[in-house]
XYZ file of C-alpha atoms in Angstrom:
114
model
C -0.069 0.123 0.003
C 2.984 2.338 0.690
C 3.759 2.168 -3.179
C 0.237 3.296 -3.971
C 0.542 6.328 -1.724
C 3.835 7.298 -3.075
C 2.346 7.012 -6.569
C -0.634 8.927 -5.744
C 1.684 11.565 -4.168
C 3.773 11.988 -7.337
C 0.717 11.917 -9.490
C -1.006 14.655 -7.551
C 2.210 16.788 -7.623
C 2.385 16.286 -11.419
C -1.189 17.382 -11.908
C -1.007 20.334 -9.636
C 2.261 21.535 -11.410
C 0.227 21.114 -14.679
C -2.629 23.479 -13.674
C -5.125 21.167 -12.139
C -6.977 22.148 -8.841
C -7.220 19.598 -6.079
C -10.659 18.513 -5.000
C -10.368 15.270 -3.023
C -8.341 12.158 -2.542
C -9.389 8.427 -1.911
C -13.037 9.096 -2.258
C -14.975 5.942 -1.467
C -18.304 4.819 -2.736
C -20.051 2.014 -4.342
C -17.340 -0.559 -3.376
C -14.665 1.569 -5.044
C -11.994 4.152 -4.394
C -11.222 7.047 -6.714
C -7.709 7.898 -6.178
C -7.711 11.486 -6.985
C -10.432 14.076 -7.857
C -9.154 17.306 -9.558
C -10.387 20.177 -11.682
C -9.235 20.886 -15.154
C -10.847 24.363 -15.730
C -14.664 23.556 -15.495
C -14.139 19.770 -15.791
C -14.181 17.300 -12.866
C -11.423 14.778 -13.453
C -11.540 11.361 -11.711
C -7.945 9.972 -11.879
C -7.047 6.463 -11.376
C -3.381 6.163 -10.307
C -1.467 3.050 -11.185
C 2.027 2.742 -9.649
C 4.618 0.172 -10.666
C 8.273 -0.883 -9.975
C 9.397 -1.597 -13.446
C 7.375 -3.493 -15.874
C 7.373 -6.978 -14.462
C 3.730 -6.846 -13.582
C 2.768 -5.085 -16.916
C 1.789 -1.556 -17.636
C -0.325 0.235 -14.898
C -3.017 1.216 -17.620
C -3.636 -2.406 -18.378
C -4.798 -2.905 -14.719
C -7.678 -0.583 -15.434
C -9.968 -3.196 -16.662
C -13.510 -2.850 -17.869
C -14.871 -4.015 -14.517
C -12.784 -1.504 -12.680
C -13.903 1.210 -15.062
C -17.576 0.509 -14.329
C -16.859 0.746 -10.495
C -14.932 4.134 -10.980
C -17.864 5.500 -13.098
C -20.515 4.551 -10.644
C -18.419 6.002 -7.646
C -18.010 9.168 -9.727
C -21.607 9.448 -10.388
C -22.190 9.345 -6.613
C -19.409 11.808 -6.013
C -21.030 14.379 -8.562
C -24.401 14.014 -6.702
C -22.780 14.383 -3.263
C -20.716 17.402 -4.289
C -23.644 19.014 -6.166
C -21.834 19.044 -9.465
C -24.348 16.960 -11.587
C -24.342 19.615 -14.355
C -20.565 19.590 -14.536
C -18.326 18.114 -17.383
C -16.409 14.939 -16.048
C -13.728 13.076 -17.439
C -11.816 9.856 -16.562
C -7.995 9.797 -16.652
C -5.199 7.384 -15.688
C -2.010 8.405 -14.424
C 0.816 5.689 -14.654
C 3.693 6.124 -12.163
C 7.029 4.259 -12.628
C 8.367 4.363 -9.129
C 11.778 3.291 -10.193
C 12.366 6.127 -12.634
C 9.676 8.353 -11.238
C 8.447 8.679 -14.644
C 4.840 9.628 -15.068
C 2.458 9.129 -17.978
C -0.893 10.939 -18.167
C -3.679 9.343 -20.134
C -6.314 12.001 -20.566
C -9.877 10.892 -21.257
C -8.606 7.185 -20.761
C -12.217 5.721 -20.752
C -15.831 7.033 -21.004
C -19.084 6.000 -19.524
C -21.396 4.201 -21.821
């Protein structure tokens, strides 16, 4: 779990440096946790962070399966209701963090709700 926190910290720092505004971290709902919630101008961005040491377990983005996406989307819907943001634009991003090289790859609009 320590690697996950380290990756989330790096991803959040990266996003903030790139002009995103922080809203929330580790939001839990619908049997799912959304790692980071940030704003990109008027868009609410739900960010799944995948941290890895090297590539022995595959790429982080490969771990964001269709089933995982469905859980994230459902939790995001509940967040938007709770936060009173149901009329806002929303986007789902994936941030991959290589903990060995501290390399970050940001996939904007990585998946969409049906």
